[in-house]
PDB file of C-alpha atoms in Angstrom:
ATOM      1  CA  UNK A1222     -13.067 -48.889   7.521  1.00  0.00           C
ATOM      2  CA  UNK A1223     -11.903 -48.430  10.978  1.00  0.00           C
ATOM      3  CA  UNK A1224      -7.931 -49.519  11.800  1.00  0.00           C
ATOM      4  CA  UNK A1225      -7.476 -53.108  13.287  1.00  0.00           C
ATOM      5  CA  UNK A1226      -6.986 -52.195  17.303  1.00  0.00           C
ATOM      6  CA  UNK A1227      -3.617 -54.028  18.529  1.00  0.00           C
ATOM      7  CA  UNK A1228      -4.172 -56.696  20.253  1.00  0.00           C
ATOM      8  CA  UNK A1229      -1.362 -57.251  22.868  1.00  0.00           C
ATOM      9  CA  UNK A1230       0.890 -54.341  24.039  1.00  0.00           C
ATOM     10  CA  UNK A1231       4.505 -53.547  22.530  1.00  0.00           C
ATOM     11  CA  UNK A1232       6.648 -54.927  25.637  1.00  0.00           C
ATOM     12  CA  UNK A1233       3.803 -56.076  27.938  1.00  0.00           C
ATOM     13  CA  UNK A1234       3.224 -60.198  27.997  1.00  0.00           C
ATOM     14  CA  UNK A1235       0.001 -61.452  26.963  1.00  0.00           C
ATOM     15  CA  UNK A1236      -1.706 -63.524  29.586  1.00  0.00           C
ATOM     16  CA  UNK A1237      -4.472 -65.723  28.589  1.00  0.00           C
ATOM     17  CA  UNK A1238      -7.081 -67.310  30.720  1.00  0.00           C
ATOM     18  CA  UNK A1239      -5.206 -70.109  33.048  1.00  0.00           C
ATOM     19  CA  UNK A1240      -2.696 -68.303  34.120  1.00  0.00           C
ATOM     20  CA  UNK A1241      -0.354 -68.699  30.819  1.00  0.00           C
ATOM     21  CA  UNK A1242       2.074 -66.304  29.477  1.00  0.00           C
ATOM     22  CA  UNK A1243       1.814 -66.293  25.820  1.00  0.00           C
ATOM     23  CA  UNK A1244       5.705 -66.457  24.180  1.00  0.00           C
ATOM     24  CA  UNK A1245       6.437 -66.206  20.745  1.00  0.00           C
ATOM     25  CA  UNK A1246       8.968 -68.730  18.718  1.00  0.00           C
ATOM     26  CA  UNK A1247      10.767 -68.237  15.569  1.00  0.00           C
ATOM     27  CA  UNK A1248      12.726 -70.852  14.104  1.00  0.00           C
ATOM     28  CA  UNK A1249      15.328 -68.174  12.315  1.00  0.00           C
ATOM     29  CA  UNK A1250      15.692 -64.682  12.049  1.00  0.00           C
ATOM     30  CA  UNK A1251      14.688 -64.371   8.778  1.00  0.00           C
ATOM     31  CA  UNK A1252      11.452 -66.722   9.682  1.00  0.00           C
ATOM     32  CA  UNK A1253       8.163 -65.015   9.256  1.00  0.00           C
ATOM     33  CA  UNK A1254       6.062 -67.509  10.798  1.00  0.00           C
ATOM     34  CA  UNK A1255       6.153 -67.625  14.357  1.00  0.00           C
ATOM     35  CA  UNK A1256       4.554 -70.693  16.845  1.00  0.00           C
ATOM     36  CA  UNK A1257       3.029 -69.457  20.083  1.00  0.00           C
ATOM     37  CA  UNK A1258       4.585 -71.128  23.624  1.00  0.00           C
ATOM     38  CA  UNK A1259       2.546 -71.019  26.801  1.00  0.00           C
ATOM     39  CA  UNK A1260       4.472 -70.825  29.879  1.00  0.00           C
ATOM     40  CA  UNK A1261       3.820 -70.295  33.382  1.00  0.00           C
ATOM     41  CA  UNK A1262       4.631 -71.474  37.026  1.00  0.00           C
ATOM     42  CA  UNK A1263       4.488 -74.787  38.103  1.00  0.00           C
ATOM     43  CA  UNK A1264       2.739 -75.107  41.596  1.00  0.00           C
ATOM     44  CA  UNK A1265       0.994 -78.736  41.583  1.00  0.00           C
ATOM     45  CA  UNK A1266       1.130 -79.303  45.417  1.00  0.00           C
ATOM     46  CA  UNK A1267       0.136 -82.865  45.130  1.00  0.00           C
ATOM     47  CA  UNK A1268       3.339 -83.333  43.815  1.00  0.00           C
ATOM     48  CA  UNK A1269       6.048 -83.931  46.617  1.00  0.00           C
ATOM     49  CA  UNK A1270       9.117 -84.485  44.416  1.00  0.00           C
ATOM     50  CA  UNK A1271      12.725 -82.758  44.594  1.00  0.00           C
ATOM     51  CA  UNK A1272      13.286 -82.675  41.035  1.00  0.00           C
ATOM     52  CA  UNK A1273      10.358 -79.839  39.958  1.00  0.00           C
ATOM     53  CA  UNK A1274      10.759 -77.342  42.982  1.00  0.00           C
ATOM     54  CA  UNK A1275       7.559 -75.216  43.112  1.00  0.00           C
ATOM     55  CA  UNK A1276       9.404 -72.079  43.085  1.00  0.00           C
ATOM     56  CA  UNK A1277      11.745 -72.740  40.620  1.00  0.00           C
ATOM     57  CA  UNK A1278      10.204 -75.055  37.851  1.00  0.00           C
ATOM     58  CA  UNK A1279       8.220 -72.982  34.502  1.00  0.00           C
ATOM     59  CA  UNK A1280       5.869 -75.634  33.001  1.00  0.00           C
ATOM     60  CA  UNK A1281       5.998 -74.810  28.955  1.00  0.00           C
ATOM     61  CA  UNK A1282       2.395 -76.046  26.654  1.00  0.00           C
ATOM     62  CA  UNK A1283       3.418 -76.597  22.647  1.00  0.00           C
ATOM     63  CA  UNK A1284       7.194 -77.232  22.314  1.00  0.00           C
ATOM     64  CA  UNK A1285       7.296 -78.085  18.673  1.00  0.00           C
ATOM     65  CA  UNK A1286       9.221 -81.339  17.601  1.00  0.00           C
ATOM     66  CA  UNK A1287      11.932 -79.512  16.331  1.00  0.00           C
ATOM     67  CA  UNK A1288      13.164 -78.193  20.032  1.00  0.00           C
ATOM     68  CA  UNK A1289      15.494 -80.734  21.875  1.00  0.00           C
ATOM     69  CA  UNK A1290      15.988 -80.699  25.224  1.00  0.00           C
ATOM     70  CA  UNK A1291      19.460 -78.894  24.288  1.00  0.00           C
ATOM     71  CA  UNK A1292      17.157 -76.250  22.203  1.00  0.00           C
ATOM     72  CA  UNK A1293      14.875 -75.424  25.051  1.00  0.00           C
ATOM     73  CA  UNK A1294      18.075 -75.403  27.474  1.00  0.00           C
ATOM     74  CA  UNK A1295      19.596 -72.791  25.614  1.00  0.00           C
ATOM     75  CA  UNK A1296      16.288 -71.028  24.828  1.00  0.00           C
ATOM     76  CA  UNK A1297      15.116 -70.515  28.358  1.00  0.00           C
ATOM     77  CA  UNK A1298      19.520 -69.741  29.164  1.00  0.00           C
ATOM     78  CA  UNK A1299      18.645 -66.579  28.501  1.00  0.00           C
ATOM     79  CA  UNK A1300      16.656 -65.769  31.405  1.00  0.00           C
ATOM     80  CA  UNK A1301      18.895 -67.836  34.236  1.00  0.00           C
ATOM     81  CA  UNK A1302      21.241 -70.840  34.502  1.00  0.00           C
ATOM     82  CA  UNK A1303      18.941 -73.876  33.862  1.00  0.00           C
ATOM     83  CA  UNK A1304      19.336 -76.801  36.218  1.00  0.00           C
ATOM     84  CA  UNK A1305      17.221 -79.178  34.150  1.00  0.00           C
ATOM     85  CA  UNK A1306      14.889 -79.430  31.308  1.00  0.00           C
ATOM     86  CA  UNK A1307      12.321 -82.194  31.270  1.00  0.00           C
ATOM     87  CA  UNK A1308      10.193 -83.302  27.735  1.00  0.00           C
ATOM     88  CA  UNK A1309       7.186 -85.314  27.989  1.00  0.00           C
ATOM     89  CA  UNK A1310       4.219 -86.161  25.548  1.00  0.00           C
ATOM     90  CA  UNK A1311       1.525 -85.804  28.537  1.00  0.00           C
ATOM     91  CA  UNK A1312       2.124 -83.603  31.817  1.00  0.00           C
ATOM     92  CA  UNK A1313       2.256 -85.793  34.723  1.00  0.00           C
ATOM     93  CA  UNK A1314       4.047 -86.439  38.301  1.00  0.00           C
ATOM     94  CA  UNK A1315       7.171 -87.281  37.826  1.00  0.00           C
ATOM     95  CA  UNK A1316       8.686 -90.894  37.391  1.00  0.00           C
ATOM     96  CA  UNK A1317      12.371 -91.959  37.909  1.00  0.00           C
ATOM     97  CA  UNK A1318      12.902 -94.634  35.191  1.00  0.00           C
ATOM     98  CA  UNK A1319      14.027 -98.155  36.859  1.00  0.00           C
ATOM     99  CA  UNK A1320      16.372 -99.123  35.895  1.00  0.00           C
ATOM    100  CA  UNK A1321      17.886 -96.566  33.347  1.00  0.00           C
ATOM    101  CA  UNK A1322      18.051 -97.732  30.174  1.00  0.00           C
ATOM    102  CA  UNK A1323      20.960 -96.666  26.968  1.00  0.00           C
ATOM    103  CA  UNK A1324      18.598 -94.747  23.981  1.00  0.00           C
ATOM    104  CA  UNK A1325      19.510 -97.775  22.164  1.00  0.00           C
ATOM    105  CA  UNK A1326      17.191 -99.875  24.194  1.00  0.00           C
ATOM    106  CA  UNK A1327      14.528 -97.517  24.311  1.00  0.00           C
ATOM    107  CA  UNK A1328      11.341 -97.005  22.011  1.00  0.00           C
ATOM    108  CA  UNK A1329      11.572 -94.696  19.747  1.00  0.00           C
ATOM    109  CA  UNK A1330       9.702 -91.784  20.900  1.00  0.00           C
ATOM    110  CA  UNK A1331       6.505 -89.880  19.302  1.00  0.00           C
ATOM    111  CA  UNK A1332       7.435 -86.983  17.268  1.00  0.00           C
ATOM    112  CA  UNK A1333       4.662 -84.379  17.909  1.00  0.00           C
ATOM    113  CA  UNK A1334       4.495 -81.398  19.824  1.00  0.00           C
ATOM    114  CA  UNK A1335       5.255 -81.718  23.751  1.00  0.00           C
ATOM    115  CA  UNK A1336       5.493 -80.280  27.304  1.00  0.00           C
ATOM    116  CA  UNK A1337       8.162 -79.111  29.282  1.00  0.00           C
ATOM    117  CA  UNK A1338       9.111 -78.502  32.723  1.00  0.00           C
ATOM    118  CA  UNK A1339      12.364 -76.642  33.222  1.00  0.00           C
ATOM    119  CA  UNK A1340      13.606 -75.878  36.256  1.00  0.00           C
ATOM    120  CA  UNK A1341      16.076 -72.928  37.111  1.00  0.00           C
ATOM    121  CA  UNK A1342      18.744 -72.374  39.447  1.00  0.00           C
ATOM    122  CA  UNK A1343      16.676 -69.086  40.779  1.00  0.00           C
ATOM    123  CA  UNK A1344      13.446 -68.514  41.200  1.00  0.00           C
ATOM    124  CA  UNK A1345      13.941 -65.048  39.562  1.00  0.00           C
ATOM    125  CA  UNK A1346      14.243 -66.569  36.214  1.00  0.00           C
ATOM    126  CA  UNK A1347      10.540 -67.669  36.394  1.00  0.00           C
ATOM    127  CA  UNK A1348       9.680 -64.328  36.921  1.00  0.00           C
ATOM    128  CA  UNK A1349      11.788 -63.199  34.142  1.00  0.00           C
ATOM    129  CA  UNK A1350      10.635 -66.048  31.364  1.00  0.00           C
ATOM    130  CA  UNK A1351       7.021 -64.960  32.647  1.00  0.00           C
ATOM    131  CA  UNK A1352       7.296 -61.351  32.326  1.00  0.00           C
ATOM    132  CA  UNK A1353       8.905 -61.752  28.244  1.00  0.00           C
ATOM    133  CA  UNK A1354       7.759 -59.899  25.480  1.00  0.00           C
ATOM    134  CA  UNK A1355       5.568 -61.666  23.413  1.00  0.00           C
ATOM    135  CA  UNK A1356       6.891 -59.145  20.503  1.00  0.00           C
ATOM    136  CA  UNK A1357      10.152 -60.588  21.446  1.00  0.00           C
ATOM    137  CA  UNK A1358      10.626 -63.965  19.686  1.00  0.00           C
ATOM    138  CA  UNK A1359      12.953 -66.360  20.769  1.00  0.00           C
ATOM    139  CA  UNK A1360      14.990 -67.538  18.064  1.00  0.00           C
ATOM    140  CA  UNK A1361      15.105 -71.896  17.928  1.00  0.00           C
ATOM    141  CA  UNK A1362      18.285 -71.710  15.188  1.00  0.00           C
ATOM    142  CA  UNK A1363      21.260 -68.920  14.873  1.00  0.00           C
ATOM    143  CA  UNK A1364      24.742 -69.224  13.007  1.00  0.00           C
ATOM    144  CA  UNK A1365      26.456 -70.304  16.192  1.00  0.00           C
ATOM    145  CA  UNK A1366      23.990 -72.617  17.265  1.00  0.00           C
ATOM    146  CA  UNK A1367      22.366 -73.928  13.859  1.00  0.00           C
ATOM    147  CA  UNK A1368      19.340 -76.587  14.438  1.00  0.00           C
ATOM    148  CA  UNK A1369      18.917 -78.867  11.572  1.00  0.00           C
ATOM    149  CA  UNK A1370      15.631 -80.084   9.725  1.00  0.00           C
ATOM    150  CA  UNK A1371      14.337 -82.009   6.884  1.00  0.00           C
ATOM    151  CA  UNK A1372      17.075 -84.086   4.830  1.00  0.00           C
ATOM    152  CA  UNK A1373      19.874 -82.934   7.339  1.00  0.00           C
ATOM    153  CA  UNK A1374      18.085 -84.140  10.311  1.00  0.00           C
ATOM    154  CA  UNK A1375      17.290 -87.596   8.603  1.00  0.00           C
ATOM    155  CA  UNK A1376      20.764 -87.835   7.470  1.00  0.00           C
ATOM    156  CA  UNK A1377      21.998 -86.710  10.632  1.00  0.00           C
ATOM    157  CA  UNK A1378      19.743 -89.288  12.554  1.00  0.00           C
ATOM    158  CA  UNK A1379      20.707 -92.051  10.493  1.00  0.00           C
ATOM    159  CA  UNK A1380      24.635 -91.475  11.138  1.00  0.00           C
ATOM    160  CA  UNK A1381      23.454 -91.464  14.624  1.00  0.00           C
ATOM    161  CA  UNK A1382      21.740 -94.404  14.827  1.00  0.00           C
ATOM    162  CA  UNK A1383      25.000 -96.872  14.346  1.00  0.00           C
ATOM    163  CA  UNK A1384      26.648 -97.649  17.476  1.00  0.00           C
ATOM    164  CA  UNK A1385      30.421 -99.559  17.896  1.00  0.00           C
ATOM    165  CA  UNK A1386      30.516-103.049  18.692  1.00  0.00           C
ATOM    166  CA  UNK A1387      32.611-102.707  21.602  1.00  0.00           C
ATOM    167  CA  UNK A1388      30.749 -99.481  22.935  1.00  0.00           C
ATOM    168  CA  UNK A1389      27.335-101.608  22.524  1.00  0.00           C
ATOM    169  CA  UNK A1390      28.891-104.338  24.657  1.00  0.00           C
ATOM    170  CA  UNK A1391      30.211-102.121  27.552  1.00  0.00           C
ATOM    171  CA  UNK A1392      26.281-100.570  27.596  1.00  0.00           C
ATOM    172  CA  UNK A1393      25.287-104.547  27.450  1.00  0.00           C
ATOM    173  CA  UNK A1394      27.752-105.209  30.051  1.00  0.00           C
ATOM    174  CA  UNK A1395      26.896-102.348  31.989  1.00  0.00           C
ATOM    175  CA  UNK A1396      22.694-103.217  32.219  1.00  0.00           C
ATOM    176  CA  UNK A1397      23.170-106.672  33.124  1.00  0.00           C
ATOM    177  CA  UNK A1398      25.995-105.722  35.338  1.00  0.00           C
ATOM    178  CA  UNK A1399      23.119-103.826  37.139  1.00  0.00           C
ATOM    179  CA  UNK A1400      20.852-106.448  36.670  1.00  0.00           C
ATOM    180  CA  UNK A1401      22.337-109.339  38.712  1.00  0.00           C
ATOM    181  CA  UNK A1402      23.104-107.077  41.105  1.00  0.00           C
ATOM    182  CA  UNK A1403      19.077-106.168  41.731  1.00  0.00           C
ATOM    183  CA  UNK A1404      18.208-109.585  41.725  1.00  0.00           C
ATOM    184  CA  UNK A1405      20.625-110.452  44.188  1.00  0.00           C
ATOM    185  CA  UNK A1406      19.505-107.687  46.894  1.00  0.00           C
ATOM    186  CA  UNK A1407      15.881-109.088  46.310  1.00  0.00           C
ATOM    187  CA  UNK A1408      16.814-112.461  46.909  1.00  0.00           C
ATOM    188  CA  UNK A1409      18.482-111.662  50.344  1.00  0.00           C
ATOM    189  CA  UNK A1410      15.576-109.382  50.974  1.00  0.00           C
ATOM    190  CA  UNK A1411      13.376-112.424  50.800  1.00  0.00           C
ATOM    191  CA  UNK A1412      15.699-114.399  52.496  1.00  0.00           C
ATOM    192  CA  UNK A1413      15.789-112.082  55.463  1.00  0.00           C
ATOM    193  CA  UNK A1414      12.235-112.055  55.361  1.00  0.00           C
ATOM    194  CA  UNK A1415      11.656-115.818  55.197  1.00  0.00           C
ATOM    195  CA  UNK A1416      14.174-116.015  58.371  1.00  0.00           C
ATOM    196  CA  UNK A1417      12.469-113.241  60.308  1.00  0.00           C
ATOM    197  CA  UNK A1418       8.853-114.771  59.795  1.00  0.00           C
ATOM    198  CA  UNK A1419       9.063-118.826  59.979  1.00  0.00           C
ATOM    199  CA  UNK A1420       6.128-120.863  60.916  1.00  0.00           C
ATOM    200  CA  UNK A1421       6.351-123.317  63.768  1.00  0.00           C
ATOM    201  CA  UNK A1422       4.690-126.558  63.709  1.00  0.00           C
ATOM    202  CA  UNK A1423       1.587-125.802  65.118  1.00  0.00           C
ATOM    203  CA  UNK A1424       1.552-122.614  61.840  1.00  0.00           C
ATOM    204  CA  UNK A1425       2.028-119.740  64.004  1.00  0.00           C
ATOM    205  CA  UNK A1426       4.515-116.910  62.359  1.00  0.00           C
ATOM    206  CA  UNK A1427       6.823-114.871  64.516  1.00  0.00           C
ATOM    207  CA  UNK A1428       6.455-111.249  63.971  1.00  0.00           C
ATOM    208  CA  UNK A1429       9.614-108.954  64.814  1.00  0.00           C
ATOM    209  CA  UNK A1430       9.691-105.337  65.129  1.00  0.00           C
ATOM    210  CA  UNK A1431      12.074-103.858  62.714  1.00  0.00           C
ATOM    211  CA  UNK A1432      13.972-101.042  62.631  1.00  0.00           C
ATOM    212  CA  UNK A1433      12.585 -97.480  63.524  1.00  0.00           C
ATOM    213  CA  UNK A1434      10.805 -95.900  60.564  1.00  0.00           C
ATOM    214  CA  UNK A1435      10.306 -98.806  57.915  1.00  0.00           C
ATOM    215  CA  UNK A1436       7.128 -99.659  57.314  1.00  0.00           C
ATOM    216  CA  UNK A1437       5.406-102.748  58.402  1.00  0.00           C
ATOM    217  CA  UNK A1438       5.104-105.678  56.160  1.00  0.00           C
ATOM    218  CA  UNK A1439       2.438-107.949  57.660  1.00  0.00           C
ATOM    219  CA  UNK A1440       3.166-110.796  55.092  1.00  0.00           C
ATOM    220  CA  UNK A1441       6.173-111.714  53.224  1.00  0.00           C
ATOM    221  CA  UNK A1442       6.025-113.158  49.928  1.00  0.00           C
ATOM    222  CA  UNK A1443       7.334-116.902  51.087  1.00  0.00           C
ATOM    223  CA  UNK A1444       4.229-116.861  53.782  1.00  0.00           C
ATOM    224  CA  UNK A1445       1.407-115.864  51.460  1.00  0.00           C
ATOM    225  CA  UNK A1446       3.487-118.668  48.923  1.00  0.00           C
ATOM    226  CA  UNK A1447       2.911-121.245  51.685  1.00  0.00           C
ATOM    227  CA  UNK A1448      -0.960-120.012  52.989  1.00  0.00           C
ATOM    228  CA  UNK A1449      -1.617-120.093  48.853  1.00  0.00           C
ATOM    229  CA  UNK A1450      -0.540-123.441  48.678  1.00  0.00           C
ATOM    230  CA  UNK A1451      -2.274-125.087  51.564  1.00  0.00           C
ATOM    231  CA  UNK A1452      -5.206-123.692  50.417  1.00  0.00           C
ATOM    232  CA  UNK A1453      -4.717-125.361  46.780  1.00  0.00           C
ATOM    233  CA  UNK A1454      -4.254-128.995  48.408  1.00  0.00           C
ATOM    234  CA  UNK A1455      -7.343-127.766  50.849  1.00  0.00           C
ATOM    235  CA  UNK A1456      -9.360-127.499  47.731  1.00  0.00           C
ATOM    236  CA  UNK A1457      -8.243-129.949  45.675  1.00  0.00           C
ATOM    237  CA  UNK A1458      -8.525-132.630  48.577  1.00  0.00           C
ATOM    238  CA  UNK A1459     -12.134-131.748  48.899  1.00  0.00           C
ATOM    239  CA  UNK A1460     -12.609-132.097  45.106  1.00  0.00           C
ATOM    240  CA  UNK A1461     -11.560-135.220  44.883  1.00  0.00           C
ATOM    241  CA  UNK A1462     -12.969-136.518  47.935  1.00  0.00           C
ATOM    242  CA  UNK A1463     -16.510-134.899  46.389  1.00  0.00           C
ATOM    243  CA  UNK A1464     -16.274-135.314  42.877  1.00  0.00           C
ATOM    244  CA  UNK A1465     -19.741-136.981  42.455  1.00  0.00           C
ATOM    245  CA  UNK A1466     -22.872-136.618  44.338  1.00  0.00           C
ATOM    246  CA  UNK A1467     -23.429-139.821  45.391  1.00  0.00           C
ATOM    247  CA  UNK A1468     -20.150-139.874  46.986  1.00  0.00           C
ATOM    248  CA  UNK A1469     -20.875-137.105  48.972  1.00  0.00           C
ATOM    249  CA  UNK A1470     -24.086-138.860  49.703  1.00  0.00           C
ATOM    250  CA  UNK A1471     -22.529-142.137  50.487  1.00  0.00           C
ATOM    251  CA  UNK A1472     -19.872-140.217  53.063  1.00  0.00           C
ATOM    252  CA  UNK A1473     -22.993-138.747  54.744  1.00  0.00           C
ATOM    253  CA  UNK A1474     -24.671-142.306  55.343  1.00  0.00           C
ATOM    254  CA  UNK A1475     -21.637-143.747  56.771  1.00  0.00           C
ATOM    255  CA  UNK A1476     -21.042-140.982  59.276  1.00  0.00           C
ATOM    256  CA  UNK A1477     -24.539-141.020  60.399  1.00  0.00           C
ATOM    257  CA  UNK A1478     -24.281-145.049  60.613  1.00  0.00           C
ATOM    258  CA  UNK A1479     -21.289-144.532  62.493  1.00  0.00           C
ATOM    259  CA  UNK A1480     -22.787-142.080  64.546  1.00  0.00           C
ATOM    260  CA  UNK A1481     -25.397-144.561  64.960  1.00  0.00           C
ATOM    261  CA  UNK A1482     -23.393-147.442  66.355  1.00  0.00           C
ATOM    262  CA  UNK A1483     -21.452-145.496  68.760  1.00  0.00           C
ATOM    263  CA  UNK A1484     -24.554-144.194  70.214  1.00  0.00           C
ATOM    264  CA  UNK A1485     -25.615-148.021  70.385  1.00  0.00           C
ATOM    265  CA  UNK A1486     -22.763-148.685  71.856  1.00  0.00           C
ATOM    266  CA  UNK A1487     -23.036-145.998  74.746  1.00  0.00           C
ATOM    267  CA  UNK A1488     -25.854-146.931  75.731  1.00  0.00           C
ATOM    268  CA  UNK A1489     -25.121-150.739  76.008  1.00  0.00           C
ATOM    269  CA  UNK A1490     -22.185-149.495  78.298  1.00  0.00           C
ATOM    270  CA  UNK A1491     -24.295-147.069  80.598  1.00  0.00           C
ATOM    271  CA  UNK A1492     -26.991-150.117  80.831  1.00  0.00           C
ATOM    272  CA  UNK A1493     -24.310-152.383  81.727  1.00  0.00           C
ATOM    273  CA  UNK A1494     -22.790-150.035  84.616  1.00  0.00           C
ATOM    274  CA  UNK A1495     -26.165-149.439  85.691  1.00  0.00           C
ATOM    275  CA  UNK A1496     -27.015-153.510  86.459  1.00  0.00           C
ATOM    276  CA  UNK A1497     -23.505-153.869  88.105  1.00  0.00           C
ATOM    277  CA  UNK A1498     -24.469-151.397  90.634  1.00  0.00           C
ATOM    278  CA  UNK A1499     -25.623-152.836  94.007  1.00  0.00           C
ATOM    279  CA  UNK A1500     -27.024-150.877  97.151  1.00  0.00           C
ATOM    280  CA  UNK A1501     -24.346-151.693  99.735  1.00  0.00           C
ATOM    281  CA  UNK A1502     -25.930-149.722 103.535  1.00  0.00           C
ATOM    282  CA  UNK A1503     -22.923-151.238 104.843  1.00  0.00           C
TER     283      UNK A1503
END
């Protein structure tokens, strides 16, 4: 039988179709299983956004549910200072959080295997992460940094899980603290709007230019409140004026009678200026 023929190279990384770098994870040294990681550089130019620099940021497929966001931080460490790692379930644009919320307000999040995007402090150590070994395995727990799992990561979890009363009510504090504080910028906002765009009494709304570079809002909330409910007594007026047929039918007769008599009426006057009319040659 002929010998199985290797199928990456002893210090080469193995690229597979999409542009991923193939890395190899062990969860200890003395592990013999190891879990495949596919890395490679983030360029989604769609994507305006400060926080995942296109030059800088490695997108990671397949992070196991054992790897924290301190585990991958020190994991990738090894190939340049790491400004930020970021975990999600799906990949995605990113979205600041508003307003940012304590974990102890937050769902509890889906264990299962994730994706990362971690962005270094030079855009060397993309080119470094990319260009790893695949025979090279990067090692998830060692004696000085020891990653827990099974019964020590439920205990551990649990002890986590209790919070101090008075540490819970500086976070509570803290949120609503926050909280008034948004509410009461939005109700100057619409203050300031309401003042800048009044209607007059014949319903016209004064439009002023604002400053340079904010974009134009048409309609404030208090003027589509006020068109919404004219519009309401509009259509409820008519309702009841027309709830039945024959009182639409009876509204038509009288305007047509009325109609009617001031035509009558008209003419009575032109015959009447007519007869009073003399022919006066001197």
């Amino acid at each position: 039988m002929a010998p199985a023929r290797k199928k990456h190279g002893s210090s080469k990384p193995y690229i597979i179709p999409g542009g991923f770098t193939e890395l190899s994870l062990q969860f200890s040294s003395d592990s013999a299983a190891r879990h495949k990681l596919y890395v490679k550089e983030h360029r989604v130019r769609a994507e305006k956004s400060s926080r995942r620099p296109l030059d800088r940021t490695l997108f990671v497929l397949n992070i196991p549910p054992y790897c924290s966001k301190a585990v991958v931080r020190e994991l990738f460490s090894q190939f340049g200072g790491v400004q930020s790692v970021e975990l999600r379930e799906h990949p995605g644009s990113f979205q600041d959080s508003e307003p940012k919320l304590s974990k102890f307000f937050k769902p509890a999040e889906k264990q299962g295997f994730k994706v990362g995007y971690i962005v270094f402090q030079n855009s060397s150590s993309v080119t470094a992460a990319k260009s790893h070994s695949h025979n090279s395995p990067l090692v998830v727990s060692t004696e000085q940094r020891p990653v827990k799992t099974g019964v020590q990561k439920w205990i551990q979890q649990y002890k986590e899980s209790f919070i101090q009363p008075n540490k819970l009510q500086q976070i509570v504090d803290s949120f609503m603290a926050g909280y008034d504080k948004r509410k009461e910028e939005e109700a100057e906002r619409q203050r300031k709007e309401g003042e800048q765009q009044q209607e007059d009494e014949e319903g016209w709304v004064k439009v002023t230019r604002g400053h340079k570079g904010t974009k134009a809002r048409p309609h404030s909330e208090a003027a589509n409140r006020r068109t919404l409910q004219k519009e309401m007594k509009k259509k409820k007026r008519k309702e009841l004026m027309n709830f039945y047929t024959w009182q639409h039918r009876n509204t038509q007769k009288l305007h047509i009678a009325e109609l009617r008599k001031k035509f009558e009426e008209d003419k009575q006057r032109i015959a009447l200026l007519r007869a009073q009319r003399k022919f006066r040659p001197y």
